[in-house]
Amino acid sequence: MKTGGRKYALVTGGSRGIGRAVCLRLSEMGFRVIINYRSNDAEAENVLSMIRENGGDGELLKFDVADKAAVESSVAGWKEAHPDDCIRVLVNNAGFRRDSLLVWMEDNDWNAVIDVTLKGFLNVTRILLPDMLVSRYGRIINIASLSGIKGLPGQTNYSAAKGGLIAATKALAQETAKKKVTVNAVAPGFIATDMTEDLDENELRKLIPAGRFGKPEEVAALVGFLASEESSYITGEVISVNGGLYT
Ligand code: NAP
């Protein structure tokens, strides 16, 4: 059982938006952060520099979460280089939208969104979970969405993926609770990131009781709590961060 060593947190899609804010928050909490991303090296390096400027440390781990072989070889390489360290926190955050009404939905757009969310969750969680179970400690936090609770028109692929992620969260939480590994989902509403850049905030804010889009840091604050030891009796939950949007 590995209980010593340095404490690491792995954040998928940690290079931009919500993932970046989560990386910074977890670093402030004392974790060494593994910043996963798929393509944008400059943004990932930027997050690592920000962490180091704040006195923390971490590393980059580039892979596509939907690519099982890439996930397995990257994580195996990390483990080999860190025989005494353990990943105590996993934030499954990587994701994107490919919106379209269902009648015009292309197979590629359906599959890509389902794969990044659900295969991504499976690939990364399955490879990190055994160490958490053996060490009898772990925090898994899945970034779902309002879309996965309520369903949003134009997002049948994204709603199905995030709804599936919520169901997987609830199921896995029951598998791992006795081993003190908690599994929770966070469901953001509209958060100001690259992903929502093309949305009309002035129109959409009228629907949001708080009257504005959320900030990535407002999601990261909750993720930080769920990643902490203090959240030990919360598992299988879905917590919304949406400025009061009815779900
Ligand atoms: P974002 O600003 O577009 O950032 C997406 C991040 O995910 C980037 O770091 C990107 O890395 C990474 N990524 C994308 N595909 C990947 C893959 N296949 N493998 C590894 N990394 C990948 O998005 P965001 O708004 O922060 O969203 C983060 C999460 O929150 C997503 O799961 C999203 O569905 C969810 N969410 C967002 C909102 C919102 O309003 N923003 C609302 C609800 C839920 P590269 O740049 O290298 O590709």
mmCIF file of C-alpha atoms and ligand atoms in Angstrom:
data_model
loop_
_atom_site.group_PDB
_atom_site.id
_atom_site.type_symbol
_atom_site.label_atom_id
_atom_site.label_comp_id
_atom_site.label_asym_id
_atom_site.label_seq_id
_atom_site.Cartn_x
_atom_site.Cartn_y
_atom_site.Cartn_z
ATOM 1 C CA MET A 1 0.000 0.000 0.000
ATOM 2 C CA LYS A 2 1.389 3.419 -1.044
ATOM 3 C CA THR A 3 0.561 5.961 1.611
ATOM 4 C CA GLY A 4 3.754 8.002 1.570
ATOM 5 C CA GLY A 5 5.225 9.894 -1.355
ATOM 6 C CA ARG A 6 4.015 13.119 -2.836
ATOM 7 C CA LYS A 7 0.319 13.707 -3.348
ATOM 8 C CA TYR A 8 -0.705 14.231 -6.936
ATOM 9 C CA ALA A 9 -3.944 15.283 -8.586
ATOM 10 C CA LEU A 10 -4.610 14.554 -12.271
ATOM 11 C CA VAL A 11 -6.874 16.978 -14.109
ATOM 12 C CA THR A 12 -7.916 15.987 -17.625
ATOM 13 C CA GLY A 13 -8.317 18.964 -19.932
ATOM 14 C CA GLY A 14 -6.356 20.996 -17.415
ATOM 15 C CA SER A 15 -4.874 23.451 -19.875
ATOM 16 C CA ARG A 16 -7.781 25.834 -20.391
ATOM 17 C CA GLY A 17 -11.078 27.029 -18.902
ATOM 18 C CA ILE A 18 -12.515 25.148 -15.940
ATOM 19 C CA GLY A 19 -9.649 22.625 -15.952
ATOM 20 C CA ARG A 20 -7.039 25.379 -15.642
ATOM 21 C CA ALA A 21 -8.879 26.948 -12.687
ATOM 22 C CA VAL A 22 -9.108 23.508 -11.061
ATOM 23 C CA CYS A 23 -5.362 22.932 -11.536
ATOM 24 C CA LEU A 24 -4.582 26.241 -9.851
ATOM 25 C CA ARG A 25 -6.998 25.572 -6.985
ATOM 26 C CA LEU A 26 -5.626 22.082 -6.323
ATOM 27 C CA SER A 27 -2.088 23.432 -6.414
ATOM 28 C CA GLU A 28 -3.021 26.047 -3.804
ATOM 29 C CA MET A 29 -4.319 23.162 -1.678
ATOM 30 C CA GLY A 30 -0.876 21.547 -1.768
ATOM 31 C CA PHE A 31 -1.282 18.972 -4.518
ATOM 32 C CA ARG A 32 1.263 18.465 -7.240
ATOM 33 C CA VAL A 33 -0.846 18.737 -10.350
ATOM 34 C CA ILE A 34 -0.663 16.605 -13.469
ATOM 35 C CA ILE A 35 -2.049 18.750 -16.257
ATOM 36 C CA ASN A 36 -3.503 16.623 -19.021
ATOM 37 C CA TYR A 37 -4.451 18.116 -22.385
ATOM 38 C CA ARG A 38 -4.778 16.984 -25.973
ATOM 39 C CA SER A 39 -3.257 19.502 -28.355
ATOM 40 C CA ASN A 40 -2.492 23.026 -27.153
ATOM 41 C CA ASP A 41 1.055 22.824 -25.714
ATOM 42 C CA ALA A 42 1.370 26.578 -25.155
ATOM 43 C CA GLU A 43 -1.736 26.795 -22.956
ATOM 44 C CA ALA A 44 -0.671 23.757 -20.935
ATOM 45 C CA GLU A 45 2.828 25.160 -20.381
ATOM 46 C CA ASN A 46 1.236 28.431 -19.341
ATOM 47 C CA VAL A 47 -0.779 26.687 -16.582
ATOM 48 C CA LEU A 48 2.351 24.959 -15.312
ATOM 49 C CA SER A 49 4.188 28.298 -15.212
ATOM 50 C CA MET A 50 1.304 29.870 -13.272
ATOM 51 C CA ILE A 51 1.449 27.017 -10.762
ATOM 52 C CA ARG A 52 5.208 27.430 -10.356
ATOM 53 C CA GLU A 53 4.923 31.216 -9.979
ATOM 54 C CA ASN A 54 2.515 30.578 -7.091
ATOM 55 C CA GLY A 55 5.042 28.290 -5.405
ATOM 56 C CA GLY A 56 3.510 24.968 -6.453
ATOM 57 C CA ASP A 57 4.674 22.346 -8.898
ATOM 58 C CA GLY A 58 3.320 19.866 -11.388
ATOM 59 C CA GLU A 59 3.862 18.353 -14.764
ATOM 60 C CA LEU A 60 2.268 17.989 -18.168
ATOM 61 C CA LEU A 61 0.826 14.717 -19.453
ATOM 62 C CA LYS A 62 -0.417 15.001 -23.010
ATOM 63 C CA PHE A 63 -2.903 12.420 -24.257
ATOM 64 C CA ASP A 64 -6.356 12.142 -25.768
ATOM 65 C CA VAL A 65 -8.585 10.772 -23.007
ATOM 66 C CA ALA A 66 -10.679 8.906 -25.589
ATOM 67 C CA ASP A 67 -7.631 6.975 -26.826
ATOM 68 C CA LYS A 68 -7.282 3.960 -24.557
ATOM 69 C CA ALA A 69 -3.767 3.002 -25.692
ATOM 70 C CA ALA A 70 -2.500 6.583 -25.267
ATOM 71 C CA VAL A 71 -4.020 6.867 -21.779
ATOM 72 C CA GLU A 72 -2.553 3.554 -20.702
ATOM 73 C CA SER A 73 0.962 4.203 -21.977
ATOM 74 C CA SER A 74 1.068 7.768 -20.599
ATOM 75 C CA VAL A 75 -0.144 6.785 -17.147
ATOM 76 C CA ALA A 76 2.117 3.708 -17.079
ATOM 77 C CA GLY A 77 5.076 5.953 -17.955
ATOM 78 C CA TRP A 78 4.127 8.360 -15.170
ATOM 79 C CA LYS A 79 3.848 5.551 -12.638
ATOM 80 C CA GLU A 80 7.223 4.157 -13.637
ATOM 81 C CA ALA A 81 8.813 7.569 -13.130
ATOM 82 C CA HIS A 82 7.044 8.026 -9.774
ATOM 83 C CA PRO A 83 7.312 4.723 -7.905
ATOM 84 C CA ASP A 84 6.733 6.333 -4.496
ATOM 85 C CA ASP A 85 4.092 8.878 -5.414
ATOM 86 C CA CYS A 86 0.345 8.434 -5.667
ATOM 87 C CA ILE A 87 -2.485 10.084 -7.532
ATOM 88 C CA ARG A 88 -5.106 10.748 -4.878
ATOM 89 C CA VAL A 89 -7.412 12.987 -6.872
ATOM 90 C CA LEU A 90 -8.745 12.563 -10.407
ATOM 91 C CA VAL A 91 -10.804 15.274 -12.070
ATOM 92 C CA ASN A 92 -12.419 14.024 -15.288
ATOM 93 C CA ASN A 93 -12.888 17.387 -16.956
ATOM 94 C CA ALA A 94 -11.816 17.021 -20.607
ATOM 95 C CA GLY A 95 -14.751 17.641 -22.905
ATOM 96 C CA PHE A 96 -16.226 19.612 -25.759
ATOM 97 C CA ARG A 97 -19.510 20.259 -27.528
ATOM 98 C CA ARG A 98 -20.441 19.567 -31.144
ATOM 99 C CA ASP A 99 -23.960 20.992 -31.195
ATOM 100 C CA SER A 100 -26.557 20.186 -33.816
ATOM 101 C CA LEU A 101 -30.248 19.360 -33.921
ATOM 102 C CA LEU A 102 -30.663 15.595 -33.909
ATOM 103 C CA VAL A 103 -32.118 15.466 -37.420
ATOM 104 C CA TRP A 104 -28.860 16.886 -38.745
ATOM 105 C CA MET A 105 -26.523 15.222 -36.279
ATOM 106 C CA GLU A 106 -23.479 13.696 -37.986
ATOM 107 C CA ASP A 107 -22.228 10.345 -36.693
ATOM 108 C CA ASN A 108 -18.799 11.908 -36.103
ATOM 109 C CA ASP A 109 -20.216 14.612 -33.857
ATOM 110 C CA TRP A 110 -22.302 12.128 -31.910
ATOM 111 C CA ASN A 111 -19.393 9.726 -31.437
ATOM 112 C CA ALA A 112 -16.737 12.329 -30.615
ATOM 113 C CA VAL A 113 -18.779 13.861 -27.797
ATOM 114 C CA ILE A 114 -19.813 10.502 -26.349
ATOM 115 C CA ASP A 115 -16.224 9.238 -26.595
ATOM 116 C CA VAL A 116 -14.451 12.165 -24.947
ATOM 117 C CA THR A 117 -16.908 12.098 -22.059
ATOM 118 C CA LEU A 118 -17.685 8.432 -21.468
ATOM 119 C CA LYS A 119 -14.674 6.601 -22.914
ATOM 120 C CA GLY A 120 -12.536 9.360 -21.406
ATOM 121 C CA PHE A 121 -14.063 8.692 -17.998
ATOM 122 C CA LEU A 122 -13.608 4.939 -18.419
ATOM 123 C CA ASN A 123 -10.046 5.022 -19.740
ATOM 124 C CA VAL A 124 -8.601 7.353 -17.136
ATOM 125 C CA THR A 125 -10.625 6.245 -14.119
ATOM 126 C CA ARG A 126 -10.092 2.529 -14.653
ATOM 127 C CA ILE A 127 -6.330 2.879 -14.734
ATOM 128 C CA LEU A 128 -6.088 5.087 -11.619
ATOM 129 C CA LEU A 129 -8.740 3.423 -9.488
ATOM 130 C CA PRO A 130 -6.845 0.273 -8.415
ATOM 131 C CA ASP A 131 -4.176 2.310 -6.567
ATOM 132 C CA MET A 132 -6.883 4.361 -4.848
ATOM 133 C CA LEU A 133 -8.698 1.221 -3.731
ATOM 134 C CA VAL A 134 -5.501 -0.371 -2.443
ATOM 135 C CA SER A 135 -4.472 2.752 -0.545
ATOM 136 C CA ARG A 136 -8.045 3.169 0.702
ATOM 137 C CA TYR A 137 -8.243 6.785 -0.297
ATOM 138 C CA GLY A 138 -9.367 8.611 -3.409
ATOM 139 C CA ARG A 139 -11.386 11.477 -4.789
ATOM 140 C CA ILE A 140 -12.894 11.232 -8.269
ATOM 141 C CA ILE A 141 -14.707 14.289 -9.540
ATOM 142 C CA ASN A 142 -16.510 14.198 -12.868
ATOM 143 C CA ILE A 143 -17.352 17.441 -14.625
ATOM 144 C CA ALA A 144 -20.845 16.907 -15.999
ATOM 145 C CA SER A 145 -23.221 19.694 -17.052
ATOM 146 C CA LEU A 146 -26.633 21.247 -16.648
ATOM 147 C CA SER A 147 -27.211 19.702 -20.084
ATOM 148 C CA GLY A 148 -26.850 16.218 -18.585
ATOM 149 C CA ILE A 149 -29.514 16.892 -15.957
ATOM 150 C CA LYS A 150 -32.075 18.943 -17.833
ATOM 151 C CA GLY A 151 -31.257 18.142 -21.456
ATOM 152 C CA LEU A 152 -30.708 21.057 -23.827
ATOM 153 C CA PRO A 153 -32.017 21.275 -27.413
ATOM 154 C CA GLY A 154 -29.239 21.083 -29.986
ATOM 155 C CA GLN A 155 -27.177 19.000 -27.589
ATOM 156 C CA THR A 156 -28.633 15.482 -27.682
ATOM 157 C CA ASN A 157 -25.093 14.104 -28.003
ATOM 158 C CA TYR A 158 -23.726 16.266 -25.184
ATOM 159 C CA SER A 159 -26.785 15.726 -22.944
ATOM 160 C CA ALA A 160 -26.559 11.958 -23.481
ATOM 161 C CA ALA A 161 -22.840 11.984 -22.705
ATOM 162 C CA LYS A 162 -23.146 14.099 -19.559
ATOM 163 C CA GLY A 163 -26.281 12.255 -18.403
ATOM 164 C CA GLY A 164 -24.347 9.016 -18.832
ATOM 165 C CA LEU A 165 -21.449 10.444 -16.858
ATOM 166 C CA ILE A 166 -23.824 11.327 -14.012
ATOM 167 C CA ALA A 167 -25.234 7.788 -13.961
ATOM 168 C CA ALA A 168 -21.716 6.327 -14.035
ATOM 169 C CA THR A 169 -20.790 8.581 -11.106
ATOM 170 C CA LYS A 170 -23.670 7.237 -9.026
ATOM 171 C CA ALA A 171 -22.901 3.616 -9.890
ATOM 172 C CA LEU A 172 -19.146 3.822 -9.280
ATOM 173 C CA ALA A 173 -19.668 5.667 -5.993
ATOM 174 C CA GLN A 174 -21.481 2.611 -4.670
ATOM 175 C CA GLU A 175 -18.716 0.286 -5.859
ATOM 176 C CA THR A 176 -15.956 2.207 -4.091
ATOM 177 C CA ALA A 177 -17.494 3.763 -0.961
ATOM 178 C CA LYS A 178 -16.269 1.062 1.416
ATOM 179 C CA LYS A 179 -12.703 1.667 0.233
ATOM 180 C CA LYS A 180 -13.020 5.392 1.012
ATOM 181 C CA VAL A 181 -12.897 6.431 -2.581
ATOM 182 C CA THR A 182 -15.580 9.041 -3.224
ATOM 183 C CA VAL A 183 -17.016 9.746 -6.661
ATOM 184 C CA ASN A 184 -19.005 12.893 -7.325
ATOM 185 C CA ALA A 185 -20.174 14.946 -10.268
ATOM 186 C CA VAL A 186 -20.183 18.704 -10.652
ATOM 187 C CA ALA A 187 -22.732 20.132 -13.077
ATOM 188 C CA PRO A 188 -21.825 23.634 -14.270
ATOM 189 C CA GLY A 189 -24.384 25.856 -15.983
ATOM 190 C CA PHE A 190 -23.001 28.538 -18.302
ATOM 191 C CA ILE A 191 -19.364 29.253 -17.445
ATOM 192 C CA ALA A 192 -17.267 31.829 -19.319
ATOM 193 C CA THR A 193 -14.598 29.776 -21.133
ATOM 194 C CA ASP A 194 -13.495 29.150 -24.730
ATOM 195 C CA MET A 195 -16.263 26.536 -24.933
ATOM 196 C CA THR A 196 -19.023 29.112 -24.438
ATOM 197 C CA GLU A 197 -17.333 31.937 -26.374
ATOM 198 C CA ASP A 198 -19.769 31.591 -29.278
ATOM 199 C CA LEU A 199 -22.872 31.870 -27.050
ATOM 200 C CA ASP A 200 -24.774 35.142 -26.656
ATOM 201 C CA GLU A 201 -24.234 35.947 -22.975
ATOM 202 C CA ASN A 202 -26.462 39.023 -23.154
ATOM 203 C CA GLU A 203 -29.434 36.893 -24.203
ATOM 204 C CA LEU A 204 -28.689 33.858 -22.034
ATOM 205 C CA ARG A 205 -28.053 35.871 -18.855
ATOM 206 C CA LYS A 206 -31.789 36.715 -18.833
ATOM 207 C CA LEU A 207 -32.477 33.039 -18.091
ATOM 208 C CA ILE A 208 -30.002 32.888 -15.219
ATOM 209 C CA PRO A 209 -31.244 34.094 -11.813
ATOM 210 C CA ALA A 210 -27.726 35.320 -10.941
ATOM 211 C CA GLY A 211 -27.829 37.379 -14.163
ATOM 212 C CA ARG A 212 -24.433 36.362 -15.492
ATOM 213 C CA PHE A 213 -22.247 33.486 -16.650
ATOM 214 C CA GLY A 214 -20.166 31.829 -13.950
ATOM 215 C CA LYS A 215 -16.395 32.003 -13.692
ATOM 216 C CA PRO A 216 -14.163 28.916 -13.929
ATOM 217 C CA GLU A 217 -12.907 29.704 -10.404
ATOM 218 C CA GLU A 218 -16.469 29.346 -9.080
ATOM 219 C CA VAL A 219 -16.533 25.762 -10.344
ATOM 220 C CA ALA A 220 -12.983 25.129 -9.136
ATOM 221 C CA ALA A 221 -13.917 26.148 -5.577
ATOM 222 C CA LEU A 222 -16.429 23.298 -5.375
ATOM 223 C CA VAL A 223 -14.060 20.839 -7.041
ATOM 224 C CA GLY A 224 -11.452 21.829 -4.451
ATOM 225 C CA PHE A 225 -13.828 21.007 -1.630
ATOM 226 C CA LEU A 226 -14.789 17.661 -3.164
ATOM 227 C CA ALA A 227 -11.071 16.915 -3.604
ATOM 228 C CA SER A 228 -10.363 17.640 0.052
ATOM 229 C CA GLU A 229 -10.340 15.188 2.937
ATOM 230 C CA GLU A 230 -13.238 17.130 4.474
ATOM 231 C CA SER A 231 -15.691 15.882 1.842
ATOM 232 C CA SER A 232 -15.298 12.268 3.024
ATOM 233 C CA TYR A 233 -19.019 11.535 3.560
ATOM 234 C CA ILE A 234 -20.232 12.978 0.252
ATOM 235 C CA THR A 235 -20.348 10.457 -2.573
ATOM 236 C CA GLY A 236 -22.534 9.699 -5.577
ATOM 237 C CA GLU A 237 -23.739 13.308 -5.606
ATOM 238 C CA VAL A 238 -24.331 15.696 -8.483
ATOM 239 C CA ILE A 239 -23.818 19.297 -7.430
ATOM 240 C CA SER A 240 -24.837 22.155 -9.705
ATOM 241 C CA VAL A 241 -22.866 25.379 -10.095
ATOM 242 C CA ASN A 242 -25.238 27.369 -12.260
ATOM 243 C CA GLY A 243 -26.278 30.683 -10.723
ATOM 244 C CA GLY A 244 -29.721 29.358 -9.832
ATOM 245 C CA LEU A 245 -30.786 28.010 -13.236
ATOM 246 C CA TYR A 246 -33.662 25.643 -12.554
ATOM 247 C CA THR A 247 -32.642 22.048 -13.093
HETATM 248 P P1 NAP B 1 -12.507 24.513 -22.758
HETATM 249 O O1 NAP B 1 -12.210 25.868 -22.236
HETATM 250 O O2 NAP B 1 -12.859 24.338 -24.193
HETATM 251 O O3 NAP B 1 -11.272 23.555 -22.371
HETATM 252 C C1 NAP B 1 -11.328 22.198 -22.728
HETATM 253 C C2 NAP B 1 -10.107 21.490 -22.194
HETATM 254 O O4 NAP B 1 -10.251 20.081 -22.471
HETATM 255 C C3 NAP B 1 -8.812 21.925 -22.850
HETATM 256 O O5 NAP B 1 -7.789 21.867 -21.878
HETATM 257 C C4 NAP B 1 -8.589 20.854 -23.922
HETATM 258 O O6 NAP B 1 -7.209 20.672 -24.240
HETATM 259 C C5 NAP B 1 -9.107 19.633 -23.195
HETATM 260 N N1 NAP B 1 -9.522 18.538 -24.051
HETATM 261 C C6 NAP B 1 -10.486 18.530 -24.998
HETATM 262 N N2 NAP B 1 -10.588 17.322 -25.546
HETATM 263 C C7 NAP B 1 -9.664 16.527 -24.949
HETATM 264 C C8 NAP B 1 -9.291 15.171 -25.076
HETATM 265 N N3 NAP B 1 -9.890 14.371 -25.966
HETATM 266 N N4 NAP B 1 -8.302 14.686 -24.281
HETATM 267 C C9 NAP B 1 -7.688 15.495 -23.384
HETATM 268 N N5 NAP B 1 -8.002 16.783 -23.207
HETATM 269 C C10 NAP B 1 -8.977 17.298 -23.996
HETATM 270 O O7 NAP B 1 -13.737 23.852 -21.969
HETATM 271 P P2 NAP B 1 -14.394 24.222 -20.549
HETATM 272 O O8 NAP B 1 -15.511 25.142 -20.793
HETATM 273 O O9 NAP B 1 -13.351 24.550 -19.556
HETATM 274 O O10 NAP B 1 -15.046 22.813 -20.190
HETATM 275 C C11 NAP B 1 -14.443 21.889 -19.300
HETATM 276 C C12 NAP B 1 -15.451 20.828 -18.924
HETATM 277 O O11 NAP B 1 -16.589 21.446 -18.321
HETATM 278 C C13 NAP B 1 -15.983 20.043 -20.125
HETATM 279 O O12 NAP B 1 -16.185 18.697 -19.770
HETATM 280 C C14 NAP B 1 -17.317 20.696 -20.396
HETATM 281 O O13 NAP B 1 -18.202 19.832 -21.030
HETATM 282 C C15 NAP B 1 -17.756 21.043 -18.987
HETATM 283 N N6 NAP B 1 -18.745 22.111 -18.908
HETATM 284 C C16 NAP B 1 -18.453 23.369 -19.338
HETATM 285 C C17 NAP B 1 -19.432 24.350 -19.241
HETATM 286 C C18 NAP B 1 -19.199 25.771 -19.676
HETATM 287 O O14 NAP B 1 -20.158 26.543 -19.685
HETATM 288 N N7 NAP B 1 -17.991 26.169 -20.021
HETATM 289 C C19 NAP B 1 -20.693 24.037 -18.730
HETATM 290 C C20 NAP B 1 -20.943 22.749 -18.312
HETATM 291 C C21 NAP B 1 -19.961 21.781 -18.397
HETATM 292 P P3 NAP B 1 -6.617 21.173 -25.689
HETATM 293 O O15 NAP B 1 -6.792 22.653 -25.736
HETATM 294 O O16 NAP B 1 -5.201 20.740 -25.674
HETATM 295 O O17 NAP B 1 -7.457 20.470 -26.728
#
